[in-house]
Tab-separated table of C-alpha atoms in Angstrom:
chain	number	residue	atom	x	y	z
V	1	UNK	CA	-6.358	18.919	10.734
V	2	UNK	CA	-5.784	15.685	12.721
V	3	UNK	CA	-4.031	13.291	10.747
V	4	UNK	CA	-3.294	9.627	11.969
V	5	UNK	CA	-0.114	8.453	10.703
V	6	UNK	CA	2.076	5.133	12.104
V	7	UNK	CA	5.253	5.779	14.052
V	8	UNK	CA	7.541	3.215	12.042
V	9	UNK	CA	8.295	5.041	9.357
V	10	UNK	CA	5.994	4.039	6.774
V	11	UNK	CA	3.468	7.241	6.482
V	12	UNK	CA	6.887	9.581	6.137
V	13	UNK	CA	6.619	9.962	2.498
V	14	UNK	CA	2.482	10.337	2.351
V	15	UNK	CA	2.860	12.962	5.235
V	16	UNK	CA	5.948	14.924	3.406
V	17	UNK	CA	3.321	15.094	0.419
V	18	UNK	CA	0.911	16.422	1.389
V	19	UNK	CA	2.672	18.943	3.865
V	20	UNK	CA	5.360	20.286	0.507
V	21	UNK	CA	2.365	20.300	-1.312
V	22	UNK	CA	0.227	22.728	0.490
V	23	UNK	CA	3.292	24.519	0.840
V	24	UNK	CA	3.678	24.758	-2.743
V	25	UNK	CA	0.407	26.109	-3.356
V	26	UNK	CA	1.269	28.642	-0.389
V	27	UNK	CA	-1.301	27.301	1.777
V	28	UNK	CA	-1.223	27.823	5.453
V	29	UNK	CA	-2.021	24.842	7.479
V	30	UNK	CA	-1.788	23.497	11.225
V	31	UNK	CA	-1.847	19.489	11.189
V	32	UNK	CA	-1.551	17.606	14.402
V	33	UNK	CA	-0.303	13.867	14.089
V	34	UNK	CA	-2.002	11.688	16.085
V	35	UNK	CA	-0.002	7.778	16.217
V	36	UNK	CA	-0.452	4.859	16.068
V	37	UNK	CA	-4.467	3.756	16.060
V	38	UNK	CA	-5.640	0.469	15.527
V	39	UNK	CA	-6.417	0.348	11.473
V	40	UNK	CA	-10.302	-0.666	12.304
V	41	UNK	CA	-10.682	1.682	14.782
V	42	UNK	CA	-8.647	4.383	12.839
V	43	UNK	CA	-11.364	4.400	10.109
V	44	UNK	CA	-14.021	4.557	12.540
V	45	UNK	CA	-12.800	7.783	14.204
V	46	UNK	CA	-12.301	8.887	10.632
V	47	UNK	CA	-15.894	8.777	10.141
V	48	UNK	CA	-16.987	10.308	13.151
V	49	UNK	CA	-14.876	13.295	12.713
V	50	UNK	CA	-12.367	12.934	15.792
V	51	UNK	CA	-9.477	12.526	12.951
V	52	UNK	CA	-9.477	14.342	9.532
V	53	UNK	CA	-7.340	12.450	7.587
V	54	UNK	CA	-5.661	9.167	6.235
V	55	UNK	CA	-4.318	7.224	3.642
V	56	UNK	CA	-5.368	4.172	3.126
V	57	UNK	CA	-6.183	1.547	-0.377
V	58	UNK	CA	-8.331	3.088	-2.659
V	59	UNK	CA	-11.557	0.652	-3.618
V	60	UNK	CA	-14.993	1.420	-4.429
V	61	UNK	CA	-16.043	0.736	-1.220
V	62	UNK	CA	-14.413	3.492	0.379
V	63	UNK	CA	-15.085	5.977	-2.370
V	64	UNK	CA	-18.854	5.117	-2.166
V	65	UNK	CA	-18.871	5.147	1.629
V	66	UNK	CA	-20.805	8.144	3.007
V	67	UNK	CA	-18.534	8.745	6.199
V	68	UNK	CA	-15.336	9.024	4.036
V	69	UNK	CA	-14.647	11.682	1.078
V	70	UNK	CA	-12.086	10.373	-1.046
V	71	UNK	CA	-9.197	12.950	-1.859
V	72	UNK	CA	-8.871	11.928	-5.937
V	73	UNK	CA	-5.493	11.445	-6.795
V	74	UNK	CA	-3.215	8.635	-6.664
V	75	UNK	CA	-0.758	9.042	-4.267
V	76	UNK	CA	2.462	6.331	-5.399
V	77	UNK	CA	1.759	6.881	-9.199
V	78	UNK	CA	0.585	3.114	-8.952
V	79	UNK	CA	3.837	1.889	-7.481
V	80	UNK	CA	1.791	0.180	-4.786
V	81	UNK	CA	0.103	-1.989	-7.491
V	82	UNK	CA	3.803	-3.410	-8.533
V	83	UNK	CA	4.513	-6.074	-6.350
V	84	UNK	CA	6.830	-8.469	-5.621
V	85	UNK	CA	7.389	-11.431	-2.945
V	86	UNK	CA	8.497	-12.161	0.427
V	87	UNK	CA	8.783	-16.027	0.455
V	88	UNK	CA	11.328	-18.261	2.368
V	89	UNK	CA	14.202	-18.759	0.835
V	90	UNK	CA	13.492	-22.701	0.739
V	91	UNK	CA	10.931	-21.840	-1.505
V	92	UNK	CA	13.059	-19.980	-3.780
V	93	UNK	CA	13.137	-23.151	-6.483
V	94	UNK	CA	9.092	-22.970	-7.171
V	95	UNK	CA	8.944	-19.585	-7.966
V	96	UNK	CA	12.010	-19.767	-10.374
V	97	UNK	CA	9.818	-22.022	-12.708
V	98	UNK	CA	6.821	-19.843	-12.681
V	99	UNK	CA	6.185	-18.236	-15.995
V	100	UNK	CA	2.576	-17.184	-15.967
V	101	UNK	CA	-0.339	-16.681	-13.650
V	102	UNK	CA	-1.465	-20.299	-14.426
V	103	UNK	CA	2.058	-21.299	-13.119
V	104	UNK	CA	1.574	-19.482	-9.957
V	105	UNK	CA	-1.679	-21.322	-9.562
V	106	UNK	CA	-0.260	-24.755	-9.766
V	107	UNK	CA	2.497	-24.120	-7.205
V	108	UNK	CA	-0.552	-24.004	-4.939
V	109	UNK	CA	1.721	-21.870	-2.354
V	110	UNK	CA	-1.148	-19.320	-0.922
V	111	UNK	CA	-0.257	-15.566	-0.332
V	112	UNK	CA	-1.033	-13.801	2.838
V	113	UNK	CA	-3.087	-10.842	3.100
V	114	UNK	CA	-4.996	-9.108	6.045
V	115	UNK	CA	-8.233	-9.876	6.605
V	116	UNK	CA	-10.343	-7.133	4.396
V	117	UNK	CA	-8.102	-5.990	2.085
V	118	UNK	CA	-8.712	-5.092	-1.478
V	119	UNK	CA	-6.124	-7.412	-2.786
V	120	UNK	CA	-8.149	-9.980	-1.883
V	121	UNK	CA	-10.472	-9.806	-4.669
V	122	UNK	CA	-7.556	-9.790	-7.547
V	123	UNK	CA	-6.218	-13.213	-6.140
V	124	UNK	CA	-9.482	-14.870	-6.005
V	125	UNK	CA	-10.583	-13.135	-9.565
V	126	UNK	CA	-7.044	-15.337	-10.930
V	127	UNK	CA	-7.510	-18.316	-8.772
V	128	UNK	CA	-4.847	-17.811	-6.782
V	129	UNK	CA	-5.272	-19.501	-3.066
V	130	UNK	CA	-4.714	-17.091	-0.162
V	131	UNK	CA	-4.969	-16.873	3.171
V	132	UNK	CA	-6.503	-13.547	5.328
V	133	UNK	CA	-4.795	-12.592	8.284
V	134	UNK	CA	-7.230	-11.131	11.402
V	135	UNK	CA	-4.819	-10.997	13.943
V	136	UNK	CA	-2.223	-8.129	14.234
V	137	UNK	CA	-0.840	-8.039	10.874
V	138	UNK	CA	3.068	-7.888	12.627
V	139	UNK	CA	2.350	-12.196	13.022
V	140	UNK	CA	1.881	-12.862	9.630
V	141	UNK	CA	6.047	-12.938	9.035
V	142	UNK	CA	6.363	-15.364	11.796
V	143	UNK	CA	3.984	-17.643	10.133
V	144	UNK	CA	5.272	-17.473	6.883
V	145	UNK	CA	8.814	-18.380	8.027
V	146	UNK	CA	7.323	-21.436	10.087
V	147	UNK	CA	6.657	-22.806	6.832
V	148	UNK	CA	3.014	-24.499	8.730
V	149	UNK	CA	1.074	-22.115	9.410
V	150	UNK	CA	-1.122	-22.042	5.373
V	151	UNK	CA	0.805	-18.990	4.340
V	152	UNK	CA	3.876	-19.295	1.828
V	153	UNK	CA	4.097	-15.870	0.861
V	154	UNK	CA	3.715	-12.426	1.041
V	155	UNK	CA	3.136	-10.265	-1.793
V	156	UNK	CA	4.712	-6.620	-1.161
V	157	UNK	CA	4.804	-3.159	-2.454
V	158	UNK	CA	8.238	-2.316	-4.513
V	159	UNK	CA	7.815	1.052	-1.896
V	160	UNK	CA	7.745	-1.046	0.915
V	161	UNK	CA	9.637	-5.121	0.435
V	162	UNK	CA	12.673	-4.184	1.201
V	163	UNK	CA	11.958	-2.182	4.494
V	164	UNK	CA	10.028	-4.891	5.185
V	165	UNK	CA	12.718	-7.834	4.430
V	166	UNK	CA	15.266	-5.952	6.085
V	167	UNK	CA	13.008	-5.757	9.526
V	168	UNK	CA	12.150	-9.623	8.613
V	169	UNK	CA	15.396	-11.611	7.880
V	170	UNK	CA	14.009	-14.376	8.357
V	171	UNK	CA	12.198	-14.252	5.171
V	172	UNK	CA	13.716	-13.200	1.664
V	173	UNK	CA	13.020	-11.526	-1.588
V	174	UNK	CA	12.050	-13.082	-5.089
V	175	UNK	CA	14.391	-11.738	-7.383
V	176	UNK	CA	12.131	-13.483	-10.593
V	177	UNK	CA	8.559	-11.950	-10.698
V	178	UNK	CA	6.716	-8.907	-10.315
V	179	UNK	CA	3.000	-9.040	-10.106
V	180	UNK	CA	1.220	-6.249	-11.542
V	181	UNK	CA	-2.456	-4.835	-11.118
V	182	UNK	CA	-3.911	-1.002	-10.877
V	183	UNK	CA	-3.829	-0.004	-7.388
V	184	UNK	CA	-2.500	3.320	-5.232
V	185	UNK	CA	-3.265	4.831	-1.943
V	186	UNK	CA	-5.252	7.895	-1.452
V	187	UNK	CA	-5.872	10.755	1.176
V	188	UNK	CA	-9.294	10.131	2.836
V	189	UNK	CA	-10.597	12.900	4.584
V	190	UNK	CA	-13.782	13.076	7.051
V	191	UNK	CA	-16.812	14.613	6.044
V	192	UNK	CA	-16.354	17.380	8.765
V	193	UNK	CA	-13.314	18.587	7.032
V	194	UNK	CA	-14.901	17.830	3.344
V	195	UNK	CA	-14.607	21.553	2.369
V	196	UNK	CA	-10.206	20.798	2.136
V	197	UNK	CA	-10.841	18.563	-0.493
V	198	UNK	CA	-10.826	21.059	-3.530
V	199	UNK	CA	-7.812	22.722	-1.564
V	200	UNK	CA	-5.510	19.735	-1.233
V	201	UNK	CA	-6.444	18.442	-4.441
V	202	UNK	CA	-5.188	21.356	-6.409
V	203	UNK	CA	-1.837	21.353	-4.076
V	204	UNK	CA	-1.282	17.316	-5.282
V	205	UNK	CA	-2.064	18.278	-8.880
V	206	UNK	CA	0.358	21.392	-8.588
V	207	UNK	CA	3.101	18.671	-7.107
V	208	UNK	CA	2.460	16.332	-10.278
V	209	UNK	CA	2.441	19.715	-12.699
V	210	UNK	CA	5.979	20.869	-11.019
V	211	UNK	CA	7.882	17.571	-10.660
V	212	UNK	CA	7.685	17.549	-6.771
V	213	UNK	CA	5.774	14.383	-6.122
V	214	UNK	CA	8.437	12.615	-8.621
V	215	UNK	CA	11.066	13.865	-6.389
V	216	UNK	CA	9.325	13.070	-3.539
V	217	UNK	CA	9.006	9.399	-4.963
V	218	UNK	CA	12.431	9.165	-5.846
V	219	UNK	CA	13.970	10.681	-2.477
V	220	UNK	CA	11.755	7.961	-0.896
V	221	UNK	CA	11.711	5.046	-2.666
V	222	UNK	CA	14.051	5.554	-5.340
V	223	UNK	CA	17.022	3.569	-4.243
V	224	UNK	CA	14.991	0.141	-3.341
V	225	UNK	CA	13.253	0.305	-6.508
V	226	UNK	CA	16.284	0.120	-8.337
V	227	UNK	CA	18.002	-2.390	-6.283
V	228	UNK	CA	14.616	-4.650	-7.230
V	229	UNK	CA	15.882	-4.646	-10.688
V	230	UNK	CA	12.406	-4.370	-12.191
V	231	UNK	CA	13.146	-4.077	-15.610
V	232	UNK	CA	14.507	-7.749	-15.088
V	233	UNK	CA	11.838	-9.173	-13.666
V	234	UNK	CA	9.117	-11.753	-15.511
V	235	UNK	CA	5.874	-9.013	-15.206
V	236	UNK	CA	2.726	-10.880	-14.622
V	237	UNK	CA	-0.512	-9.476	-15.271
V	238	UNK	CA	-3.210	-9.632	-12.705
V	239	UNK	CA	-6.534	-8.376	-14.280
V	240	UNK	CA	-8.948	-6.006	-11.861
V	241	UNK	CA	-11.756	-7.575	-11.119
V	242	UNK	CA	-15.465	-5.279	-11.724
V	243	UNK	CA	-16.669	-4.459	-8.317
């Protein structure tokens, strides 16, 4: 297979899945990486069959979309729906007095999101303003730490905030909230190579069955999530919108 991945670091633990999981279903398998594609254009090769496989949000839209065959399982055990905030730290003060989504709303600070993404629709479902980003998604951290740009915040992954702050001091974490709403990644696969689907979804399930995808999580992630402190942190709801 042909599998497009990002050289930064932050397809390591999706591409150590799936690899330990073939393995442990003693599959043989050749997998060439290719880097570093545009996301847009990444999806389009997907379709055509000139890559095999990604991970990506899972929505409705891709599951229903004929040139993608969704791979089911869920591939952070809904980690990647737990989120909490990059902000700047002069902003610190209005988040401390939030105590509901309704609070969060009247702050009127607006979360940043690229342009397209599914988290779109669970903002706008609650009311919440936000702000889609088209250009390279790199700029948003910029404009969130020039404080005028119409984007306060930043709402993050517990797998991924503090990669992210540490590569972006200039911003901070929220140590008060953590917005929750169902949401994972999944393996998409092209539908040239739709015939691996049945093979790599018995290797995931076998990595749930034996504990390896917990370890895997844990090696990963394990560390940051605890520094979050999440069992301290005020849990707000966000309800998923029907498509």
């Amino acid at each position: 297979m042909r599998v497009a991945v990002v050289s930064d670091g932050r397809a390591d633990y999706f591409i150590r899945l799936l690899e330990e999981s073939l393995k442990l279903i003693h599959q043989p398998y050749h997998i060439e990486y290719v880097k570093d594609i545009p996301a847009r254009r990444m999806w389009w090769m997907l379709g055509q069959g000139d890559i095999n496989l990604f991970y990506g949000m899972q929505s409705k839209e891709k599951d229903n979309d004929k040139q993608l065959v969704p791979v089911r399982n869920a591939l952070t055990n809904g980690l990647i729906g737990q989120r909490v905030l990059l902000i700047r730290r002069a902003d610190a003060p209005a988040f401390a007095q939030v105590k509901s989504v309704d609070d969060l709303k009247r702050t009127r600070l607006i979360a940043g999101f690229g342009a397209g993404w599914g988290d779109t629709k669970l903002w706008k479902a609650s009311g919440l303003p936000l702000y889609e980003h088209a250009a390279p998604w790199s700029t948003i951290y910029a404009m969130v730490a020039a404080g005028n740009r119409h984007v306060d915040y930043l709402p993050r992954g517990v797998i991924e905030v503090l990669d992210e702050a540490r590569v972006h001091p200039e911003l901070t974490v929220e140590p008060h909230l953590l917005l929750e709403y169902r949401a994972d990644f999944a393996f998409y696969l092209s539908p040239s190579v739709a015939h691996y689907r049945p093979i790599i979804e018995r290797a995931l399930k076998e990595a749930e069955a034996t504990g390896l995808k917990a370890r895997l999580i844990d090696e990963a992630f394990g560390t940051d999530i605890k520094a979050l402190t999440l069992d301290r942190r005020l849990r707000l709801r966000l309800p998923t919108p029907a498509d």
